[in-house]
Coordinates of C-alpha atoms in Angstrom, one line a residue:
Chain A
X3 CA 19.4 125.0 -4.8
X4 CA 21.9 123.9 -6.8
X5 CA 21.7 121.1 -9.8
X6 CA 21.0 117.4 -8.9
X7 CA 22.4 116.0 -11.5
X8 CA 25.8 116.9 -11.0
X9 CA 28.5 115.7 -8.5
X10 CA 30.4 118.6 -6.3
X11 CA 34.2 118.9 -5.3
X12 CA 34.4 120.7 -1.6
X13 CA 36.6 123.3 -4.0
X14 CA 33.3 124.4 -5.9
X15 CA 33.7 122.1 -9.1
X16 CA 30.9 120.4 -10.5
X17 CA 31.0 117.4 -12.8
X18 CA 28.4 116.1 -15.1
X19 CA 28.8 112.2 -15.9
X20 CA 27.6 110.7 -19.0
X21 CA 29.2 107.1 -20.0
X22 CA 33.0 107.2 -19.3
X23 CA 32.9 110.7 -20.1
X24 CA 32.2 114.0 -17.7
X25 CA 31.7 117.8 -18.4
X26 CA 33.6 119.9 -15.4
X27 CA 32.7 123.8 -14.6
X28 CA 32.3 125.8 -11.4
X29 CA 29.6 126.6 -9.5
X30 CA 27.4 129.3 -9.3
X31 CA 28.4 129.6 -5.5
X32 CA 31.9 129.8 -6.9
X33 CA 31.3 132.2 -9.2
X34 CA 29.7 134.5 -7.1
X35 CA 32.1 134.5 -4.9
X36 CA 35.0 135.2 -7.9
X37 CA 33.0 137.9 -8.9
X38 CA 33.9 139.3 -12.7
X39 CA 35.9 136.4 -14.6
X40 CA 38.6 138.0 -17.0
X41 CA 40.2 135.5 -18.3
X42 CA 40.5 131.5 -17.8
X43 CA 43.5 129.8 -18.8
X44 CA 42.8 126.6 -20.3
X45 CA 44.5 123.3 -20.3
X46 CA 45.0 121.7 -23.8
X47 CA 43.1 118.6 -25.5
X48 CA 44.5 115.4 -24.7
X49 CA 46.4 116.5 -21.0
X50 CA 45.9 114.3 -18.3
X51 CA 44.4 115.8 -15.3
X52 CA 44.5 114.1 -11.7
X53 CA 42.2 113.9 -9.5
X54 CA 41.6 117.4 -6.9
X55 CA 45.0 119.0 -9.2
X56 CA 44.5 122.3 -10.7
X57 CA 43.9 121.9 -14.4
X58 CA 42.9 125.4 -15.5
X59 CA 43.5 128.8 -13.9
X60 CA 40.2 131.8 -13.8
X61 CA 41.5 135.1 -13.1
X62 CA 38.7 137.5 -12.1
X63 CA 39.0 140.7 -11.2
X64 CA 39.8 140.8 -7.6
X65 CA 41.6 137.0 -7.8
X66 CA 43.4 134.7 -9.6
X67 CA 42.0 131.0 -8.6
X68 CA 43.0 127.4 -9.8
X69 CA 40.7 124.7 -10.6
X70 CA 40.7 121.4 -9.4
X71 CA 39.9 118.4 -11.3
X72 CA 37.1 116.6 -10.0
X73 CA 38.2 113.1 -11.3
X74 CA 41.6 111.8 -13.3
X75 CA 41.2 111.8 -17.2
X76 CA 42.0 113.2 -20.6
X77 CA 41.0 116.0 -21.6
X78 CA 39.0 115.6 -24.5
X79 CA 37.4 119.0 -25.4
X80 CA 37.8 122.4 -23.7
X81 CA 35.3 124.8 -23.8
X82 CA 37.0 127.5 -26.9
X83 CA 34.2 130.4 -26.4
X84 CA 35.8 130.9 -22.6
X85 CA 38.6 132.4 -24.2
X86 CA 36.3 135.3 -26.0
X87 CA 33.9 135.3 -23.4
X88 CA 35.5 134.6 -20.0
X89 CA 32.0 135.8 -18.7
X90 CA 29.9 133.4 -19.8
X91 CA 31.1 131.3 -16.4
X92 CA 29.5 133.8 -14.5
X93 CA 26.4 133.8 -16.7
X94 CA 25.8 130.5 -17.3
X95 CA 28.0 128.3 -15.0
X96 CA 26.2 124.9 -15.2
X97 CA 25.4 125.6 -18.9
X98 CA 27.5 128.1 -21.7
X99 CA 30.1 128.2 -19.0
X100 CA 31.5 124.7 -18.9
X101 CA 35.2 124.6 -19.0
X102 CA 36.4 121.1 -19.9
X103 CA 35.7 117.4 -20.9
X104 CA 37.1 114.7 -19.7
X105 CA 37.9 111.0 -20.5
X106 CA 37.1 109.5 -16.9
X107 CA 39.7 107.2 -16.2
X108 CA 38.2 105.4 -12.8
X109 CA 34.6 105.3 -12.3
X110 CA 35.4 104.6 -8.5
X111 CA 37.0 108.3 -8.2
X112 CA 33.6 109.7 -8.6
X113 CA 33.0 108.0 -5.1
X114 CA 35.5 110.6 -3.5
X115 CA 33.1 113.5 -4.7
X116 CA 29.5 115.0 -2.8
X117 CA 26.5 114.9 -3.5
X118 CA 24.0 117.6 -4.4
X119 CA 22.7 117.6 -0.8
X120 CA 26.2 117.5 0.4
X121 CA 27.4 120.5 -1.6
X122 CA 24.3 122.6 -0.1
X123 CA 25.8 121.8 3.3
X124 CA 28.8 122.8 2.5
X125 CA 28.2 126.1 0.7
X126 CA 25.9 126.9 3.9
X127 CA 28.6 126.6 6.5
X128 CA 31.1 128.8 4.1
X129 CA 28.4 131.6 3.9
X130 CA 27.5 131.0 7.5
X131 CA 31.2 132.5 8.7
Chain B
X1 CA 26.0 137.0 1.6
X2 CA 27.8 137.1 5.2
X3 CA 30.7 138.6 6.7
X4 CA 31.7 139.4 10.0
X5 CA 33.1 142.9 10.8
X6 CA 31.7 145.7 12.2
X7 CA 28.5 147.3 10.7
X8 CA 28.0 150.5 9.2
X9 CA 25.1 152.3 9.4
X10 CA 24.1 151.0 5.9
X11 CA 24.6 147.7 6.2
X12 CA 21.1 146.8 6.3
X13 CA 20.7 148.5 3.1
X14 CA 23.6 146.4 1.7
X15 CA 22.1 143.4 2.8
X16 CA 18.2 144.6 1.0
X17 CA 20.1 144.9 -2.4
X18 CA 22.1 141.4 -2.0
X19 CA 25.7 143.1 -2.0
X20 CA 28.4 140.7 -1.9
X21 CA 30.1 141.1 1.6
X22 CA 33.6 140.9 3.1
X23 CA 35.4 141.6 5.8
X24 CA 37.8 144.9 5.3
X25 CA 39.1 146.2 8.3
X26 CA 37.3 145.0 10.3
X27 CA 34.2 146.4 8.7
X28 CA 32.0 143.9 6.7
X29 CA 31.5 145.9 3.9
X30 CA 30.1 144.9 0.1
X31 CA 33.0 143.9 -2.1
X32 CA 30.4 144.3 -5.4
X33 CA 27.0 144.9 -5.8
X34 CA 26.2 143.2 -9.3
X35 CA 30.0 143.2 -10.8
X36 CA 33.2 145.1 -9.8
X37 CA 33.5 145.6 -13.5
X38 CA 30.1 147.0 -14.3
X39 CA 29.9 149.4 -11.0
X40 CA 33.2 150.5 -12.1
X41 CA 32.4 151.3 -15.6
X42 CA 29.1 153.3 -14.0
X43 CA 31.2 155.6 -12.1
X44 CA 33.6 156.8 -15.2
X45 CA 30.3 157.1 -17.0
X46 CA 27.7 158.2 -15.0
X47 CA 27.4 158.6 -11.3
X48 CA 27.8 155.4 -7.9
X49 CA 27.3 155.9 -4.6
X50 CA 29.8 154.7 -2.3
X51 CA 29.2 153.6 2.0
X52 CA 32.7 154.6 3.4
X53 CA 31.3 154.8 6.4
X54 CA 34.1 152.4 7.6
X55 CA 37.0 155.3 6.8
X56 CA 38.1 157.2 10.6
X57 CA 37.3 160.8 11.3
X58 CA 39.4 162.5 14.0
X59 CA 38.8 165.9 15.2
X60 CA 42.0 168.3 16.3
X61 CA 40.6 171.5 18.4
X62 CA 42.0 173.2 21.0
X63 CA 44.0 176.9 20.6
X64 CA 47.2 174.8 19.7
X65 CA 45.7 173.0 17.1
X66 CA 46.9 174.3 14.1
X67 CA 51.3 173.8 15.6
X68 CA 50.0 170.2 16.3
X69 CA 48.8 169.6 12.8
X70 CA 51.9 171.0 11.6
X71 CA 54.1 168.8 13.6
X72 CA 52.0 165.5 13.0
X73 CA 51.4 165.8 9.1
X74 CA 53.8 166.4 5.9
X75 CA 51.7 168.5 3.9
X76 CA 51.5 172.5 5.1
X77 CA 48.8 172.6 7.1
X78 CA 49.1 176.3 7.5
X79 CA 48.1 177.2 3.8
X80 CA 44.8 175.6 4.4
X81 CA 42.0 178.3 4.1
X82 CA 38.5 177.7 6.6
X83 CA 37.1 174.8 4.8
X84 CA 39.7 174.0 2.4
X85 CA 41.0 170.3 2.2
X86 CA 44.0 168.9 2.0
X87 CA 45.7 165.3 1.3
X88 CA 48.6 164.6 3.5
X89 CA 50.5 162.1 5.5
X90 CA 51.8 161.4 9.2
X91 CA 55.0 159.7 9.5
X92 CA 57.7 158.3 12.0
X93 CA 61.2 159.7 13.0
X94 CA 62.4 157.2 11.1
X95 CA 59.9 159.0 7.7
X96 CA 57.9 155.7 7.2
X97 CA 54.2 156.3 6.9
X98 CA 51.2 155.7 9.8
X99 CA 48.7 156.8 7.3
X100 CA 47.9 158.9 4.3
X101 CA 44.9 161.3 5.2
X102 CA 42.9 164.2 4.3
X103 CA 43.2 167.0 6.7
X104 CA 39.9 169.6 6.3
X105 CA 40.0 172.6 8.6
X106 CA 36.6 173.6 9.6
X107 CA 35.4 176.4 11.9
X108 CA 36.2 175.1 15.3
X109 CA 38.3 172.0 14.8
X110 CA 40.8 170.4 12.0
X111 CA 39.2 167.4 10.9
X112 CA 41.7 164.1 9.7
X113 CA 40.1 161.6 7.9
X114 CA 41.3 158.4 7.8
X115 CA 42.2 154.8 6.6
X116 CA 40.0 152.5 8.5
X117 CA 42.3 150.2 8.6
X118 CA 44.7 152.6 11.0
X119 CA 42.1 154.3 12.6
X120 CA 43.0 153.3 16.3
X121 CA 47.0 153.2 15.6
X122 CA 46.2 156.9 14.1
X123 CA 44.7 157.9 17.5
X124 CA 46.9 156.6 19.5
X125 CA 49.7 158.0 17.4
X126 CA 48.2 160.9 17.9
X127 CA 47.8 160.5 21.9
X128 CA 51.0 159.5 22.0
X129 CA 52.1 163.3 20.1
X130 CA 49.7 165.3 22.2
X131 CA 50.6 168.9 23.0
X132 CA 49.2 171.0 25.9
X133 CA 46.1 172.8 24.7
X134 CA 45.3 170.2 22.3
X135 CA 42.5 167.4 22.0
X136 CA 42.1 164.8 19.6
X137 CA 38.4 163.2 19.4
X138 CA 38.1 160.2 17.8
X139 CA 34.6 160.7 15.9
X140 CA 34.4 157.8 13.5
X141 CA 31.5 155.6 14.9
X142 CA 29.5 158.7 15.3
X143 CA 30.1 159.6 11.5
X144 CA 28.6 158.3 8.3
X145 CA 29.9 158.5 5.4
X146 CA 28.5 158.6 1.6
X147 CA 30.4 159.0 -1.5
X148 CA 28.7 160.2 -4.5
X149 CA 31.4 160.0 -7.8
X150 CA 31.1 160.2 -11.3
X151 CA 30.6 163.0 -13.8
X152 CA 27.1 163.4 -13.1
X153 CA 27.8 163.4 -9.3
X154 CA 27.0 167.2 -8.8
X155 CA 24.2 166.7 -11.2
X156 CA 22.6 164.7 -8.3
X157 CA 23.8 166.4 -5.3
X158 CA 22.4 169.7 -7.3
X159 CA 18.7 168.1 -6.5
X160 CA 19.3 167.5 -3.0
X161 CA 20.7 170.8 -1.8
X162 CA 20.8 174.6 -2.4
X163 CA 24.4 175.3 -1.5
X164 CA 26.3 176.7 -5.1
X165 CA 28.2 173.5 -5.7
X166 CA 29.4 175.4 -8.9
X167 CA 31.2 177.5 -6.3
X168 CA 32.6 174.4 -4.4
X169 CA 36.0 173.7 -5.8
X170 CA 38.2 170.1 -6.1
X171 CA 39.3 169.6 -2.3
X172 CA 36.9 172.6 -0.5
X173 CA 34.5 171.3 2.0
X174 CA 31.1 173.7 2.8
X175 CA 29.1 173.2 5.4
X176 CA 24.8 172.8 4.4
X177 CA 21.7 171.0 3.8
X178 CA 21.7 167.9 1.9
X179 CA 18.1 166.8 1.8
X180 CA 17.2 168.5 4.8
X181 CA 20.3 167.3 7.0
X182 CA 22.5 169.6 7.8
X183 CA 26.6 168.6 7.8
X184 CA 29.6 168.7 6.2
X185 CA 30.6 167.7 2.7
X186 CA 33.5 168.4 0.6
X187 CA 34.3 168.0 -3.5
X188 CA 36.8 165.5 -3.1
X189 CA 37.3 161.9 -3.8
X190 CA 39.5 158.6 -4.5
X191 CA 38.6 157.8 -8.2
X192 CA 39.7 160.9 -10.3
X193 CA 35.9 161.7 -11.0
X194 CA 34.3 164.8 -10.1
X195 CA 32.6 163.7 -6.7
X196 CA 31.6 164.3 -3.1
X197 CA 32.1 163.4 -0.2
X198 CA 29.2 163.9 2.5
X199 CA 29.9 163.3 6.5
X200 CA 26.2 162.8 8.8
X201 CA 25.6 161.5 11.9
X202 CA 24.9 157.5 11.2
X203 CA 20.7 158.0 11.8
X204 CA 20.4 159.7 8.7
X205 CA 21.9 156.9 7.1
X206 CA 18.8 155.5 5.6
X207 CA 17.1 158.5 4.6
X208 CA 20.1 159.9 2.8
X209 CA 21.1 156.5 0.8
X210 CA 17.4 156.2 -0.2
X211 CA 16.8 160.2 -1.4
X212 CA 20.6 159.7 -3.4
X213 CA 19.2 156.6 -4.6
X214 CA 15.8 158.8 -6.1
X215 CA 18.0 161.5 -7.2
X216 CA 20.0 159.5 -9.2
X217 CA 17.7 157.7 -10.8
X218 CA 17.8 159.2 -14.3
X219 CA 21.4 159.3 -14.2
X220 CA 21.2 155.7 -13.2
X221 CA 23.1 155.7 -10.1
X222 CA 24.3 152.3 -8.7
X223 CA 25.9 151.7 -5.1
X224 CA 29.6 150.7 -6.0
X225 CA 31.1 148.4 -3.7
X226 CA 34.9 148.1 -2.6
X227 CA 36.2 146.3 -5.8
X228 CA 35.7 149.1 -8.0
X229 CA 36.7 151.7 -5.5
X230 CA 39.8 149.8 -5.7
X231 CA 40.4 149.5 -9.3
X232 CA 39.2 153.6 -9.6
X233 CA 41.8 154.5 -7.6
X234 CA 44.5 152.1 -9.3
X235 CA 44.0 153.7 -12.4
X236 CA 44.3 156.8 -10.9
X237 CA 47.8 155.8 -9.5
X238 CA 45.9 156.4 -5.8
X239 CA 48.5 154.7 -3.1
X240 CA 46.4 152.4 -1.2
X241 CA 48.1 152.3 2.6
X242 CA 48.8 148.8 3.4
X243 CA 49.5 148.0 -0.4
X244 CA 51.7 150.6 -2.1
X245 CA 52.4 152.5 1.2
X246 CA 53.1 151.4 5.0
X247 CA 55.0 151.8 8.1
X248 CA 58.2 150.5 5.3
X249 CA 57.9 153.1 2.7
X250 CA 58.8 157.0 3.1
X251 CA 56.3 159.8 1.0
X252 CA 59.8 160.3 -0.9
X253 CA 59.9 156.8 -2.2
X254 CA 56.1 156.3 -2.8
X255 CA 56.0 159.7 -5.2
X256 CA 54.2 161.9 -2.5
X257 CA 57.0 164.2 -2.7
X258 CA 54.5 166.7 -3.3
X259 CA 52.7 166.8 -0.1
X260 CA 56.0 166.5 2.4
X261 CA 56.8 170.3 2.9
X262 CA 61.2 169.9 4.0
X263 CA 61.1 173.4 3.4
X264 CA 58.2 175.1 4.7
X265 CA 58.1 173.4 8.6
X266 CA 59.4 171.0 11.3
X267 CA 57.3 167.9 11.4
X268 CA 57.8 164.6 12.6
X269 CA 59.8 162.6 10.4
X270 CA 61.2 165.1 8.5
X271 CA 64.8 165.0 9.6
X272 CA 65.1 161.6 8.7
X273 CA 63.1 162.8 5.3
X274 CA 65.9 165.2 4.7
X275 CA 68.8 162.8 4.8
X276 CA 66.8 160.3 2.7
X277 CA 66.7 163.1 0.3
X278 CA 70.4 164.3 1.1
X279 CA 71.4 160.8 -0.3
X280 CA 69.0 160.2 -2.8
X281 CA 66.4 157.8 -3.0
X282 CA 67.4 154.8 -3.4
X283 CA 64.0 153.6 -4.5
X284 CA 60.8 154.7 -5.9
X285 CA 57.3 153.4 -6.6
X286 CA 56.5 153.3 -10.3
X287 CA 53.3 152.6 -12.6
X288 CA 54.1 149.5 -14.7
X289 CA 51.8 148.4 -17.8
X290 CA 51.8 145.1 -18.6
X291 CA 51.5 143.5 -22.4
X292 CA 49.2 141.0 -23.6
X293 CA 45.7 139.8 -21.6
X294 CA 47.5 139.1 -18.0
X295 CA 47.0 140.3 -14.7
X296 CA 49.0 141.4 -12.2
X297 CA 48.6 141.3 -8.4
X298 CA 50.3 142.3 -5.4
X299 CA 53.2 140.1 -4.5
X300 CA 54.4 139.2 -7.9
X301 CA 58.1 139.5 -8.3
X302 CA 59.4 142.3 -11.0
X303 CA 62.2 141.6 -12.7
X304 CA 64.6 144.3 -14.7
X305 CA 67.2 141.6 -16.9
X306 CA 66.1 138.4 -15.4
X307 CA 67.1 139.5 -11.8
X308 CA 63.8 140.5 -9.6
X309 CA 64.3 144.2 -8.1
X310 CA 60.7 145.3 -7.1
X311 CA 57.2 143.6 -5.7
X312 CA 54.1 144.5 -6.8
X313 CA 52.3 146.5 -4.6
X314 CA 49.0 147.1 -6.4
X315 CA 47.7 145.2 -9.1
X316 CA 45.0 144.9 -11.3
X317 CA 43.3 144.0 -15.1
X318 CA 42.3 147.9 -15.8
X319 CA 39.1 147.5 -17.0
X320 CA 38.9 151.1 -18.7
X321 CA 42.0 150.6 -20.3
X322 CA 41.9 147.0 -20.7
X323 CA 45.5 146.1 -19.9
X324 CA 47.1 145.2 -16.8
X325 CA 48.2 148.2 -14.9
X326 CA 50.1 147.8 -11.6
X327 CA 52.5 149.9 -9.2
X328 CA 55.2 148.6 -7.5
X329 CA 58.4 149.8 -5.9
X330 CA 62.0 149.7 -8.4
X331 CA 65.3 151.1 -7.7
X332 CA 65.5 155.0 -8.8
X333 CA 67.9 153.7 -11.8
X334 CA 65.2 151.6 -13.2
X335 CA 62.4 154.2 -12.2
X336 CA 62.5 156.1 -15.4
X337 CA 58.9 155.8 -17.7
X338 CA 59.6 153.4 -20.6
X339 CA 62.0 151.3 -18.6
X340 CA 61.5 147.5 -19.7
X341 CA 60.6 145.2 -17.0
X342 CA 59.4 141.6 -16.7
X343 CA 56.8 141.0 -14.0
X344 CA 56.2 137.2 -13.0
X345 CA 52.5 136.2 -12.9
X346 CA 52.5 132.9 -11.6
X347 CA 55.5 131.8 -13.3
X348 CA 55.4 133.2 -16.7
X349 CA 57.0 136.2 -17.6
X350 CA 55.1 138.8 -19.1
X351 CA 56.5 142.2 -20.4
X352 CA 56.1 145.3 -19.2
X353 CA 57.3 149.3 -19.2
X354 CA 57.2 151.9 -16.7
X355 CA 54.1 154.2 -17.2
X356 CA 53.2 157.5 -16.3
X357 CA 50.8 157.9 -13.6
X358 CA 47.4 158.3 -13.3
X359 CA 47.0 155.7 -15.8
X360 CA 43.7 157.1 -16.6
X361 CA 43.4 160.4 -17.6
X362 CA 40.2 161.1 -18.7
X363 CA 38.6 161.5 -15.1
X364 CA 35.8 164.5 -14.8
X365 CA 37.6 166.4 -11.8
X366 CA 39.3 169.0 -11.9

């Protein structure tokens, strides 16, 4: 099951709208499959991010990945206790493991993103081959 | 929790425990357990338990064996006592590598165990190199195999034979029970810890993972998946066929020097060994450390003055050393340990200097 409160991008981000502003992380299906995470480059405050571009890189232990934004913004506040505690995605991935918030530039983007149920599909075909 | 491959006889036991699973060579085999990092970390400490059930075994017999094992493989086959092991390598004319193995000789048969990954190219090679009076047996689906590594690994195999493992050197083999089963095992391993390595027809697959299991309870034993049997062996400086050796790289170049006998006998590849060695090396795989928190992995470009001269070949974050560690392939001029290099990891440059391998070298074997 994962959280129904969040919107999914088909590259294992979620997003967490409130007002004009959205929290962004990974996963737990993407963590998972990472395995260990080591180290997470993040971007800095104020950088835009656009919409499905990589705006912060997690290397784990047996890969480097990039994230994808799920909407366009600014950055407005990245998570500073990744950089001590890279872990804490794998931990707590919808909770202490947030990576970034954003300034959402265009509501309508969000549109572009799945849905809870959606996201289930998904992660069921990607396990199923 | 779903990969395709072919299954080894533990799979179902991977699957109970909720092992993370790949595809490797075909095989679907568990990547990580619970964490690469903490399996990894178990094994240096303690004790894991590893399926290779996926590596190839290939039985040599016949009254010729013993010239065809000579003529197939680098290392001097002929020094090996009954039951002694011995890590080698086959190789072209041309001195490029098919595979790195072990090569154990037993009472009726030599016994080469290999990389899954070249298991039917190694047969076929082999086919392909037969002598009269010689027969190769390719044995590998009718062979389990279970790892037990770490410092307390004889601690647990203790309790589940009476064969004098005290008497059982680093790379001898005996032939005994192990929890009533009788077969083959050997002190020997790929993560520079003291270990075994125990080979048992696949229906005693169950029982044997489940009494290991019990054993190692109070050690804390934990199946370790391939992640950390890759970043065990990295830190050991272990080549990895396919990564830091191939069909591309000569036993000269990669540092396996040690095992290619140009003196001692005639083998395949060895001419072409000779003249490599005749006019030097041009190349030669290195250990590389890198500075700062970043992590190298295969492919990345290393550069020596802002010009790239190598690839990486093997990289990882070490996490008993916690720094990157990688090996990689530089020309002999820029091989020497403390040489300053650059390695590109994803377009920053990071610095780096030529390291002494194993990397780690506070393993328990000996």
């Amino acid at each position: 099951m994962v959280p129904d409160d969040l919107r999914y991008t088909k590259k294992h981000e979620w997003i967490k709208v409130n007002g004009d502003q959205g929290t962004v992380g990974i996963t737990d299906y993407a963590q998972g499959e990472l395995g260990d995470i080591v180290f997470v480059e993040l971007p800095t405050k104020g950088k835009k991010v656009e919409q499905m571009k990589p705006f912060a890189t997690i290397e784990a232990v047996k890969a480097v990945s990039e994230l994808y934004a799920p909407v366009s913004g600014e950055v407005l506040e990245v998570n500073s206790q990744l950089t001590d505690k890279p872990e804490l995605i794998n931990s707590d991935p919808y909770g202490e493991g947030w990576i970034i918030k954003l300034r959402i530039e265009d509501p309508s983007e969000l549109e572009n993103l799945l849905s809870p149920a959606d996201y289930e599909k998904l992660i069921e075909e990607e396990e199923g081959h | 929790m779903s990969a395709k491959g072919k299954r080894t006889p533990f799979y179902e036991l991977h699957a109970k425990v909720g092992a993370k699973m790949v595809n490797f060579a075909g095989f679907a085999m568990p990547i990580y357990y619970r964490s690469i990092v903490a399996e990894h970390r178990r094994v240096r400490s303690s004790v894991g338990m590893f399926d290779l059930s996926h590596m190839g075994e290939i039985e040599v017999r016949g009254p010729e064996a013993l010239q065809f094992v000579q003529k197939v493989t680098t290392n001097d086959a002929s020094k090996l006592a009954l039951y002694q092991v011995q890590y080698s390598a086959m190789c072209y004319p041309n001195g490029g590598i098919v595979d790195d193995l072990l090569v154990y000789r037993l009472r009726d048969c030599f016994l080469f165990v290999v990389n899954a990954s070249n298991i039917e190219k190694d047969f076929q090679w082999l086919q392909e190199n037969l002598e009269e009076d010689v027969e190769v047996k390719n044995r590998s689906d009718q062979t389990a195999l279970l790892a037990i590594q770490g410092p307390r690994a004889r601690d647990v195999l203790a309790k589940l034979t009476k064969a004098n493992l005290n008497g059982l050197g680093y790379y001898w083999a005996t032939e005994g029970e192990v929890d009533g089963v009788r077969m083959l095992f050997s002190r020997t391993g790929y993560t520079g810890e003291d270990g075994f390595e125990l080979y048992f027809p696949p229906h005693y697959a169950s029982q044997l993972w489940t009494s290991v299991v019990e054993a190692g309870r109070e050690y804390g034993i934990e199946p370790i998946g391939l992640g950390a049997r890759d970043s065990l062996r990295l830190e050991m400086g272990y080549c990895l066929y396919g990564n830091d050796i191939d069909r591309t790289t000569t036993p000269l170049e990669a540092g396996l020097g040690w095992i290619t006998k140009l003196e001692a006998k005639d083998f395949i590849g060895k001419e072409a060994l000779l003249d490599q060695k005749e006019k030097g090396i041009k190349r030669k795989l290195v250990g590389i450390e890198l500075e700062n928190n970043s992590f190298p992995r295969k492919g990345y470009p290393i550069l020596l003055d802002g010009k790239q001269q190598g690839t990486i070949t093997s990289g990882i974050f070490s996490p008993s050393l916690n720094v990157g560690i990688a090996m990689g392939y530089l020309p002999t001029e820029a091989s020497a340990l403390g040489t300053k290099v650059q390695v590109e990891v994803r377009g920053k440059m990071v610095e780096g200097r030529v390291v002494k391998r194993p990397f780690y070298t506070y393993g328990s074997h000996r």
